Tab-separated table of N, CA, C and O in Angstrom:
chain	number	residue	atom	x	y	z
J	21	GLN	N	57.420	174.715	120.443
J	21	GLN	CA	58.329	173.548	120.331
J	21	GLN	C	59.763	174.327	120.800
J	21	GLN	O	60.234	175.266	120.895
J	22	ALA	N	60.304	173.037	121.283
J	22	ALA	CA	61.878	173.169	121.443
J	22	ALA	C	62.586	173.089	120.305
J	22	ALA	O	62.543	172.677	119.236
J	23	GLN	N	63.685	173.797	120.400
J	23	GLN	CA	64.727	173.708	119.401
J	23	GLN	C	66.155	173.382	119.976
J	23	GLN	O	66.485	173.472	120.889
J	24	LEU	N	66.771	172.393	119.074
J	24	LEU	CA	67.924	171.585	119.701
J	24	LEU	C	68.896	171.633	118.570
J	24	LEU	O	68.630	171.546	117.228
J	25	ALA	N	70.167	171.837	118.877
J	25	ALA	CA	71.393	171.849	118.089
J	25	ALA	C	72.212	170.791	118.450
J	25	ALA	O	73.056	171.349	119.629
J	26	GLU	N	72.747	169.805	117.733
J	26	GLU	CA	73.838	169.091	118.125
J	26	GLU	C	75.264	169.545	117.659
J	26	GLU	O	75.216	170.019	116.760
J	27	SER	N	76.373	169.012	118.428
J	27	SER	CA	77.673	169.614	118.151
J	27	SER	C	78.647	168.601	118.696
J	27	SER	O	78.169	168.132	119.629
J	28	GLY	N	79.959	168.402	118.314
J	28	GLY	CA	80.725	167.755	118.803
J	28	GLY	C	81.202	166.475	118.114
J	28	GLY	O	82.115	165.728	118.286
J	29	GLY	N	80.553	166.163	116.950
J	29	GLY	CA	80.941	165.068	116.403
J	29	GLY	C	81.899	165.176	115.597
J	29	GLY	O	82.716	166.124	115.429
J	30	GLY	N	82.491	164.017	115.362
J	30	GLY	CA	83.956	163.739	114.393
J	30	GLY	C	84.434	162.459	114.242
J	30	GLY	O	83.697	161.633	114.454
J	31	SER	N	85.575	162.406	113.789
J	31	SER	CA	86.237	161.190	113.451
J	31	SER	C	87.398	160.758	114.554
J	31	SER	O	88.038	161.653	114.661
J	32	VAL	N	87.146	159.501	115.017
J	32	VAL	CA	88.037	159.210	116.017
J	32	VAL	C	88.625	157.738	115.756
J	32	VAL	O	87.906	157.130	115.083
J	33	GLN	N	89.626	157.481	116.127
J	33	GLN	CA	90.097	155.931	116.330
J	33	GLN	C	89.292	155.247	117.326
J	33	GLN	O	89.061	155.774	118.330
J	34	ALA	N	89.404	153.736	117.212
J	34	ALA	CA	88.668	153.258	118.055
J	34	ALA	C	89.352	153.291	119.573
J	34	ALA	O	90.637	153.213	119.532
J	35	GLY	N	88.625	153.231	120.721
J	35	GLY	CA	89.353	153.642	121.870
J	35	GLY	C	89.275	155.001	122.306
J	35	GLY	O	89.278	155.454	123.515
J	36	GLY	N	89.005	155.857	121.443
J	36	GLY	CA	88.799	157.137	121.793
J	36	GLY	C	87.832	157.753	122.409
J	36	GLY	O	86.883	156.827	122.705
J	37	SER	N	87.651	159.020	122.476
J	37	SER	CA	86.845	159.603	123.210
J	37	SER	C	86.036	160.803	122.499
J	37	SER	O	86.882	161.626	121.838
J	38	LEU	N	84.790	161.101	122.550
J	38	LEU	CA	84.095	162.216	121.994
J	38	LEU	C	83.086	162.761	123.182
J	38	LEU	O	82.669	162.047	123.838
J	39	ARG	N	83.058	163.891	123.181
J	39	ARG	CA	81.759	164.692	123.827
J	39	ARG	C	81.011	165.562	122.908
J	39	ARG	O	81.266	166.491	122.253
J	40	LEU	N	79.726	164.761	123.042
J	40	LEU	CA	78.624	165.654	122.038
J	40	LEU	C	77.860	166.564	123.087
J	40	LEU	O	77.422	166.299	124.227
J	41	SER	N	77.591	167.542	122.176
J	41	SER	CA	76.754	168.732	123.227
J	41	SER	C	75.402	168.835	122.328
J	41	SER	O	75.161	168.872	121.177
J	42	CYS	N	74.082	169.232	122.692
J	42	CYS	CA	72.764	169.445	122.359
J	42	CYS	C	72.389	170.517	123.216
J	42	CYS	O	72.022	170.753	124.516
J	43	ALA	N	72.623	171.760	122.431
J	43	ALA	CA	72.259	173.129	122.924
J	43	ALA	C	70.794	173.308	122.760
J	43	ALA	O	70.066	173.208	121.727
J	44	ALA	N	69.978	173.453	123.820
J	44	ALA	CA	68.610	173.379	123.633
J	44	ALA	C	67.827	174.735	124.277
J	44	ALA	O	68.270	175.287	125.044
J	45	SER	N	66.823	175.063	123.709
J	45	SER	CA	65.997	176.200	124.151
J	45	SER	C	64.309	175.698	123.953
J	45	SER	O	63.998	174.916	123.188
J	46	GLY	N	63.687	176.192	124.860
J	46	GLY	CA	62.058	175.904	124.855
J	46	GLY	C	61.694	174.524	125.394
J	46	GLY	O	60.758	173.945	124.869
J	47	VAL	N	62.669	173.985	126.130
J	47	VAL	CA	62.629	172.530	126.666
J	47	VAL	C	61.849	172.987	128.011
J	47	VAL	O	61.963	173.830	128.823
J	48	ALA	N	60.689	172.129	128.225
J	48	ALA	CA	60.013	172.049	129.477
J	48	ALA	C	60.810	171.927	130.724
J	48	ALA	O	62.077	171.485	130.912
J	49	SER	N	60.536	172.588	131.579
J	49	SER	CA	61.347	172.927	133.167
J	49	SER	C	61.142	171.663	133.819
J	49	SER	O	62.039	171.496	135.137
J	50	SER	N	60.081	170.825	133.776
J	50	SER	CA	59.874	169.528	134.423
J	50	SER	C	59.048	168.796	133.556
J	50	SER	O	58.399	168.997	132.878
J	51	ASN	N	59.141	167.545	134.016
J	51	ASN	CA	58.246	166.396	133.615
J	51	ASN	C	58.516	166.281	132.087
J	51	ASN	O	57.868	166.606	131.121
J	52	TYR	N	59.893	166.159	131.671
J	52	TYR	CA	60.256	166.143	130.276
J	52	TYR	C	61.259	164.887	130.013
J	52	TYR	O	61.899	164.467	131.298
J	53	CYS	N	61.407	164.247	129.029
J	53	CYS	CA	62.656	163.587	128.779
J	53	CYS	C	63.613	164.186	127.682
J	53	CYS	O	62.967	164.710	126.742
J	54	MET	N	64.669	163.980	127.835
J	54	MET	CA	65.725	164.196	126.719
J	54	MET	C	66.328	162.844	126.336
J	54	MET	O	66.818	162.330	127.343
J	55	GLY	N	66.776	162.673	125.371
J	55	GLY	CA	67.684	161.652	124.738
J	55	GLY	C	68.620	161.549	123.699
J	55	GLY	O	68.398	162.669	123.071
J	56	TRP	N	69.498	160.834	123.797
J	56	TRP	CA	70.329	160.638	122.663
J	56	TRP	C	70.177	159.433	121.625
J	56	TRP	O	69.951	158.365	122.158
J	57	PHE	N	69.978	159.568	120.436
J	57	PHE	CA	69.546	158.517	119.400
J	57	PHE	C	70.533	158.494	118.490
J	57	PHE	O	71.420	159.303	118.203
J	58	ARG	N	70.640	157.298	117.717
J	58	ARG	CA	71.807	157.137	116.855
J	58	ARG	C	71.111	156.331	115.462
J	58	ARG	O	70.426	155.299	116.095
J	59	GLN	N	71.797	156.625	114.437
J	59	GLN	CA	71.168	155.831	113.303
J	59	GLN	C	72.326	156.027	112.263
J	59	GLN	O	73.074	156.764	111.912
J	60	SER	N	72.502	154.708	111.595
J	60	SER	CA	73.420	154.321	110.861
J	60	SER	C	72.782	153.771	109.523
J	60	SER	O	71.695	153.105	109.518
J	61	PRO	N	73.610	153.942	108.152
J	61	PRO	CA	72.913	153.538	106.775
J	61	PRO	C	72.673	152.134	107.125
J	61	PRO	O	73.353	151.077	107.622
J	62	GLY	N	71.388	151.565	106.716
J	62	GLY	CA	70.821	150.049	106.796
J	62	GLY	C	70.210	149.942	108.075
J	62	GLY	O	70.091	148.611	108.257
J	63	LYS	N	70.105	150.652	109.243
J	63	LYS	CA	69.727	150.125	110.521
J	63	LYS	C	68.776	150.916	110.988
J	63	LYS	O	68.680	152.408	110.451
J	64	GLU	N	67.949	150.441	111.842
J	64	GLU	CA	66.858	151.464	112.636
J	64	GLU	C	67.686	152.262	113.575
J	64	GLU	O	68.554	152.045	113.964
J	65	ARG	N	66.848	153.451	113.760
J	65	ARG	CA	67.155	154.440	114.734
J	65	ARG	C	67.192	153.481	116.198
J	65	ARG	O	66.259	152.888	116.562
J	66	GLU	N	68.187	153.929	117.177
J	66	GLU	CA	68.360	153.273	118.132
J	66	GLU	C	68.315	154.150	119.483
J	66	GLU	O	69.107	155.280	119.138
J	67	GLY	N	67.808	153.884	120.395
J	67	GLY	CA	67.957	155.197	121.697
J	67	GLY	C	69.333	154.556	122.281
J	67	GLY	O	69.573	153.489	122.518
J	68	VAL	N	70.018	155.696	122.686
J	68	VAL	CA	71.233	155.145	123.332
J	68	VAL	C	71.127	155.632	124.774
J	68	VAL	O	71.828	154.988	125.456
J	69	ALA	N	70.718	156.896	125.216
J	69	ALA	CA	70.600	157.188	126.611
J	69	ALA	C	69.540	158.144	126.541
J	69	ALA	O	69.321	159.138	125.599
J	70	TYR	N	68.837	158.121	127.841
J	70	TYR	CA	67.603	158.687	128.169
J	70	TYR	C	68.035	159.606	129.639
J	70	TYR	O	68.599	159.093	130.285
J	71	LEU	N	67.583	160.973	129.551
J	71	LEU	CA	67.354	161.674	130.906
J	71	LEU	C	66.044	161.896	131.382
J	71	LEU	O	65.602	162.795	130.408
J	72	ALA	N	65.579	161.455	132.279
J	72	ALA	CA	64.107	161.990	132.548
J	72	ALA	C	64.165	162.907	133.739
J	72	ALA	O	64.978	162.701	134.817
J	73	TYR	N	63.343	163.951	133.915
J	73	TYR	CA	63.020	164.794	134.943
J	73	TYR	C	61.663	164.629	135.203
J	73	TYR	O	60.698	165.365	134.570
J	74	ILE	N	61.230	164.257	136.255
J	74	ILE	CA	59.893	163.868	136.587
J	74	ILE	C	59.776	164.320	138.158
J	74	ILE	O	60.351	163.931	139.144
J	75	ASP	N	58.766	165.613	138.133
J	75	ASP	CA	58.869	166.102	139.642
J	75	ASP	C	60.317	166.794	140.113
J	75	ASP	O	60.941	167.419	139.268
J	76	SER	N	60.787	166.565	141.039
J	76	SER	CA	62.087	166.485	141.694
J	76	SER	C	63.076	165.793	141.413
J	76	SER	O	64.091	165.761	142.057
J	77	PHE	N	62.654	164.605	140.664
J	77	PHE	CA	63.722	163.623	140.685
J	77	PHE	C	64.238	163.509	138.934
J	77	PHE	O	63.484	164.071	138.216
J	78	SER	N	65.447	163.081	138.958
J	78	SER	CA	65.885	162.907	137.794
J	78	SER	C	66.408	161.277	137.525
J	78	SER	O	66.856	160.997	138.599
J	79	GLU	N	66.473	160.759	136.404
J	79	GLU	CA	66.813	159.564	136.184
J	79	GLU	C	67.553	159.327	134.753
J	79	GLU	O	67.274	160.123	133.919
J	80	THR	N	68.757	158.244	134.828
J	80	THR	CA	69.097	158.196	133.589
J	80	THR	C	69.149	156.785	133.036
J	80	THR	O	69.041	155.747	134.033
J	81	THR	N	68.963	156.371	131.691
J	81	THR	CA	68.997	154.961	131.362
J	81	THR	C	69.675	155.014	130.109
J	81	THR	O	70.121	155.853	129.258
J	82	TYR	N	70.416	153.820	129.816
J	82	TYR	CA	71.330	153.431	128.697
J	82	TYR	C	71.120	152.415	127.903
J	82	TYR	O	70.443	151.323	128.735
J	83	ALA	N	71.196	152.358	126.826
J	83	ALA	CA	71.124	150.983	126.144
J	83	ALA	C	72.037	150.132	126.287
J	83	ALA	O	73.374	150.498	126.729
J	84	ASP	N	71.835	148.795	126.401
J	84	ASP	CA	73.139	147.625	126.752
J	84	ASP	C	74.425	147.846	126.157
J	84	ASP	O	75.314	147.611	126.498
J	85	SER	N	74.114	148.254	124.790
J	85	SER	CA	75.410	148.543	124.041
J	85	SER	C	76.520	149.612	124.281
J	85	SER	O	77.455	149.518	124.041
J	86	VAL	N	75.836	150.397	125.137
J	86	VAL	CA	76.943	151.447	125.617
J	86	VAL	C	77.040	151.655	127.117
J	86	VAL	O	77.638	152.657	127.552
J	87	LYS	N	76.327	150.702	127.998
J	87	LYS	CA	76.413	150.878	129.294
J	87	LYS	C	78.006	150.814	129.766
J	87	LYS	O	78.623	150.062	129.393
J	88	GLY	N	78.460	151.528	130.729
J	88	GLY	CA	79.592	151.609	131.069
J	88	GLY	C	80.675	152.578	130.281
J	88	GLY	O	81.880	152.746	130.592
J	89	ARG	N	80.175	152.990	128.625
J	89	ARG	CA	81.121	153.690	128.263
J	89	ARG	C	80.698	155.037	127.893
J	89	ARG	O	81.050	156.148	127.902
J	90	PHE	N	79.333	155.236	127.670
J	90	PHE	CA	78.731	156.421	127.576
J	90	PHE	C	78.160	157.102	128.746
J	90	PHE	O	77.500	156.218	129.570
J	91	SER	N	77.922	158.285	128.879
J	91	SER	CA	77.046	158.930	130.037
J	91	SER	C	76.554	160.100	129.660
J	91	SER	O	76.974	161.008	128.873
J	92	ILE	N	75.454	160.361	129.996
J	92	ILE	CA	74.395	161.348	129.821
J	92	ILE	C	74.286	162.301	130.967
J	92	ILE	O	74.221	162.002	131.982
J	93	SER	N	74.213	163.585	130.456
J	93	SER	CA	74.304	164.676	131.776
J	93	SER	C	73.710	165.887	131.026
J	93	SER	O	73.681	165.907	129.891
J	94	LYS	N	72.977	166.738	131.984
J	94	LYS	CA	72.654	168.169	131.438
J	94	LYS	C	73.118	169.054	132.176
J	94	LYS	O	73.105	168.997	133.592
J	95	ASP	N	73.489	170.084	131.663
J	95	ASP	CA	73.666	171.432	132.536
J	95	ASP	C	72.396	172.417	132.253
J	95	ASP	O	72.325	173.058	131.575
J	96	ASN	N	71.975	172.318	133.470
J	96	ASN	CA	70.715	173.050	133.429
J	96	ASN	C	71.173	174.694	133.376
J	96	ASN	O	70.147	175.480	132.934
J	97	ALA	N	72.123	175.243	133.850
J	97	ALA	CA	72.157	176.634	133.590
J	97	ALA	C	72.604	177.016	132.306
J	97	ALA	O	72.202	178.043	131.655
J	98	LYS	N	73.454	176.036	131.444
J	98	LYS	CA	73.503	176.306	130.555
J	98	LYS	C	72.522	175.705	129.248
J	98	LYS	O	72.483	176.349	127.988
J	99	ASN	N	71.634	175.075	129.707
J	99	ASN	CA	70.447	174.181	129.012
J	99	ASN	C	71.023	173.571	128.035
J	99	ASN	O	70.503	173.506	126.550
J	100	THR	N	71.823	172.764	128.262
J	100	THR	CA	72.651	171.901	127.391
J	100	THR	C	73.085	170.551	127.869
J	100	THR	O	73.065	170.131	128.802
J	101	LEU	N	72.426	169.596	126.914
J	101	LEU	CA	72.669	168.300	127.316
J	101	LEU	C	73.871	167.859	126.443
J	101	LEU	O	74.332	168.123	125.281
J	102	TYR	N	74.600	166.827	127.451
J	102	TYR	CA	75.992	166.320	126.981
J	102	TYR	C	75.653	164.676	126.682
J	102	TYR	O	74.855	164.007	127.309
J	103	LEU	N	76.526	164.198	125.950
J	103	LEU	CA	76.721	162.512	125.846
J	103	LEU	C	78.199	162.494	125.823
J	103	LEU	O	78.957	162.701	124.704
J	104	GLU	N	78.911	162.007	126.825
J	104	GLU	CA	80.403	161.622	127.039
J	104	GLU	C	80.417	160.098	126.738
J	104	GLU	O	79.818	159.261	127.111
J	105	MET	N	81.134	160.052	125.703
J	105	MET	CA	81.364	158.802	124.826
J	105	MET	C	82.934	158.234	124.978
J	105	MET	O	83.816	159.080	124.731
J	106	THR	N	83.289	157.429	125.761
J	106	THR	CA	84.603	156.695	125.799
J	106	THR	C	84.650	155.389	125.202
J	106	THR	O	83.321	154.627	124.819
J	107	SER	N	85.920	154.783	125.247
J	107	SER	CA	86.117	153.430	124.628
J	107	SER	C	85.222	153.027	123.328
J	107	SER	O	84.538	152.179	123.061
J	108	LEU	N	85.446	154.142	122.266
J	108	LEU	CA	84.501	154.106	121.468
J	108	LEU	C	84.862	152.955	120.450
J	108	LEU	O	86.044	152.557	120.348
J	109	LYS	N	83.625	152.565	119.685
J	109	LYS	CA	84.046	151.163	118.819
J	109	LYS	C	83.556	151.461	117.248
J	109	LYS	O	82.891	152.301	117.261
J	110	PRO	N	84.035	150.899	116.427
J	110	PRO	CA	83.666	150.976	115.200
J	110	PRO	C	82.175	151.100	114.938
J	110	PRO	O	81.362	151.583	114.221
J	111	GLU	N	81.306	150.242	115.658
J	111	GLU	CA	80.066	150.018	115.639
J	111	GLU	C	79.044	151.123	116.336
J	111	GLU	O	77.909	150.999	116.120
J	112	ASP	N	79.801	152.031	116.813
J	112	ASP	CA	79.424	153.270	117.216
J	112	ASP	C	79.331	154.421	116.272
J	112	ASP	O	78.598	155.454	116.416
J	113	THR	N	79.677	154.104	115.113
J	113	THR	CA	79.829	155.114	114.084
J	113	THR	C	78.349	155.168	113.688
J	113	THR	O	77.512	153.960	113.314
J	114	ALA	N	77.752	156.498	113.566
J	114	ALA	CA	76.361	156.605	113.307
J	114	ALA	C	76.188	158.403	113.356
J	114	ALA	O	77.088	159.098	113.868
J	115	MET	N	74.955	158.604	112.915
J	115	MET	CA	74.457	159.942	113.000
J	115	MET	C	73.912	160.075	114.436
J	115	MET	O	72.947	159.424	114.389
J	116	TYR	N	74.228	160.794	115.490
J	116	TYR	CA	73.650	160.989	116.686
J	116	TYR	C	72.830	162.277	116.570
J	116	TYR	O	73.133	163.398	116.158
J	117	TYR	N	71.638	161.990	117.175
J	117	TYR	CA	70.528	163.248	117.218
J	117	TYR	C	69.975	163.293	118.996
J	117	TYR	O	70.088	162.149	119.526
J	118	CYS	N	69.814	164.219	119.307
J	118	CYS	CA	69.124	164.576	120.665
J	118	CYS	C	67.811	165.014	120.525
J	118	CYS	O	67.272	165.422	119.198
J	119	ALA	N	67.022	164.768	121.355
J	119	ALA	CA	65.528	164.963	120.934
J	119	ALA	C	64.683	164.965	122.586
J	119	ALA	O	65.389	164.823	123.622
J	120	THR	N	63.693	165.781	122.465
J	120	THR	CA	63.022	165.776	123.966
J	120	THR	C	61.282	165.624	123.721
J	120	THR	O	60.707	165.900	122.612
J	121	MET	N	60.946	165.630	124.847
J	121	MET	CA	59.414	165.482	124.902
J	121	MET	C	58.689	165.527	126.203
J	121	MET	O	59.496	165.270	127.294
J	122	ARG	N	57.632	165.779	126.431
J	122	ARG	CA	56.987	166.096	127.654
J	122	ARG	C	56.340	164.664	128.139
J	122	ARG	O	55.957	164.165	127.192
J	123	VAL	N	56.558	164.425	129.333
J	123	VAL	CA	56.332	162.908	129.843
J	123	VAL	C	55.533	163.226	131.332
J	123	VAL	O	55.551	164.186	131.995
J	124	VAL	N	54.974	161.975	131.720
J	124	VAL	CA	54.542	161.753	133.130
J	124	VAL	C	55.370	160.780	133.596
J	124	VAL	O	55.661	161.018	134.919
J	125	LEU	N	55.786	159.883	133.218
J	125	LEU	CA	56.806	158.798	133.805
J	125	LEU	C	57.670	158.629	132.860
J	125	LEU	O	57.951	158.854	131.734
J	126	SER	N	58.951	158.441	133.856
J	126	SER	CA	60.379	158.335	133.324
J	126	SER	C	60.422	157.093	132.345
J	126	SER	O	61.232	157.187	131.338
J	127	LEU	N	59.642	155.986	132.559
J	127	LEU	CA	59.606	154.992	131.456
J	127	LEU	C	59.180	155.063	129.982
J	127	LEU	O	59.605	154.665	129.141
J	128	GLN	N	58.299	156.696	130.028
J	128	GLN	CA	58.050	156.996	128.766
J	128	GLN	C	59.459	157.396	127.770
J	128	GLN	O	59.152	157.568	126.581
J	129	CYS	N	60.586	157.751	128.433
J	129	CYS	CA	61.631	158.116	127.739
J	129	CYS	C	61.969	157.086	126.469
J	129	CYS	O	62.666	157.556	125.439
J	130	ALA	N	61.677	155.738	127.043
J	130	ALA	CA	62.247	154.903	125.876
J	130	ALA	C	61.303	154.741	124.774
J	130	ALA	O	61.581	153.618	123.880
J	131	ARG	N	60.307	155.540	124.658
J	131	ARG	CA	59.208	155.337	123.492
J	131	ARG	C	59.962	156.259	122.541
J	131	ARG	O	59.493	157.613	122.281
J	132	ASP	N	60.711	155.920	121.932
J	132	ASP	CA	61.479	156.781	120.768
J	132	ASP	C	60.577	157.512	119.886
J	132	ASP	O	60.708	158.556	119.422
J	133	ASN	N	59.588	156.804	119.223
J	133	ASN	CA	58.535	157.363	118.267
J	133	ASN	C	57.802	158.686	118.638
J	133	ASN	O	57.153	159.024	117.993
J	134	GLU	N	57.527	158.734	120.221
J	134	GLU	CA	56.870	159.523	120.625
J	134	GLU	C	57.833	160.831	120.610
J	134	GLU	O	57.115	161.906	121.392
J	135	TYR	N	58.939	161.055	120.886
J	135	TYR	CA	59.667	162.479	120.895
J	135	TYR	C	59.202	163.403	119.929
J	135	TYR	O	58.963	163.178	118.637
J	136	THR	N	58.981	164.672	120.077
J	136	THR	CA	58.393	165.590	119.493
J	136	THR	C	59.432	166.307	118.876
J	136	THR	O	59.106	167.231	117.671
J	137	ASP	N	60.293	166.819	119.381
J	137	ASP	CA	61.335	167.580	118.933
J	137	ASP	C	62.587	166.942	118.741
J	137	ASP	O	63.162	166.373	119.738
J	138	TRP	N	63.212	167.513	117.616
J	138	TRP	CA	64.716	166.888	117.152
J	138	TRP	C	65.616	167.634	116.643
J	138	TRP	O	65.237	168.644	115.988
J	139	GLY	N	66.795	167.533	116.895
J	139	GLY	CA	68.010	168.316	116.462
J	139	GLY	C	68.182	167.492	115.044
J	139	GLY	O	67.599	166.722	114.751
J	140	GLN	N	69.319	168.155	114.292
J	140	GLN	CA	69.586	167.756	113.118
J	140	GLN	C	70.663	166.920	112.639
J	140	GLN	O	70.943	166.507	111.777
J	141	GLY	N	71.428	166.535	114.122
J	141	GLY	CA	72.226	165.405	114.181
J	141	GLY	C	73.586	165.941	113.954
J	141	GLY	O	73.919	167.019	113.371
J	142	THR	N	74.610	165.231	114.746
J	142	THR	CA	75.761	165.257	114.462
J	142	THR	C	76.741	164.050	113.971
J	142	THR	O	76.266	163.088	114.887
J	143	GLN	N	77.577	163.728	113.200
J	143	GLN	CA	78.264	162.657	112.724
J	143	GLN	C	79.486	161.992	113.589
J	143	GLN	O	80.173	162.893	113.753
J	144	VAL	N	79.288	160.714	114.059
J	144	VAL	CA	80.379	160.281	114.687
J	144	VAL	C	80.886	159.060	113.817
J	144	VAL	O	79.779	158.253	113.464
J	145	THR	N	82.365	159.051	113.516
J	145	THR	CA	82.805	158.304	112.849
J	145	THR	C	83.959	157.407	113.564
J	145	THR	O	85.001	158.169	114.100
J	146	VAL	N	84.152	156.032	114.020
J	146	VAL	CA	85.014	155.713	114.803
J	146	VAL	C	85.709	154.543	113.682
J	146	VAL	O	85.222	153.599	113.290
J	147	SER	N	87.176	154.541	113.587
J	147	SER	CA	87.904	153.832	112.643
J	147	SER	C	88.767	152.952	113.507
J	147	SER	O	88.969	153.091	114.579
J	148	SER	N	89.045	151.902	113.031
J	148	SER	CA	89.813	150.486	113.665
J	148	SER	C	90.846	150.829	113.504
J	148	SER	O	91.480	151.750	112.585
């Protein structure tokens, strides 16, 4: 099983930026998804951004709520997943998690309940 550890969360004012990191070990070298998710009190878990590696291709997908503001990327040499967040809004306040799973098709990355390995999360708080 993969081991994931998030970091980089904190408190910022609206309009600010944060860079979240997810240090990973034991992640598949191909045919896998990694994703960032968030959850706040009283709300269901939401998929924020996904990164798929299928054969020789990679794809990224974003939730409508973060398109144009967030960017997911991976440093394969460091085996670290990142989430660059800009123009943060109070509604972005949540616990952010990274996760991974083996897949065949990139569209499987959006199947949140099928992710097999999760980090413990890092808190992001955005004040107005």
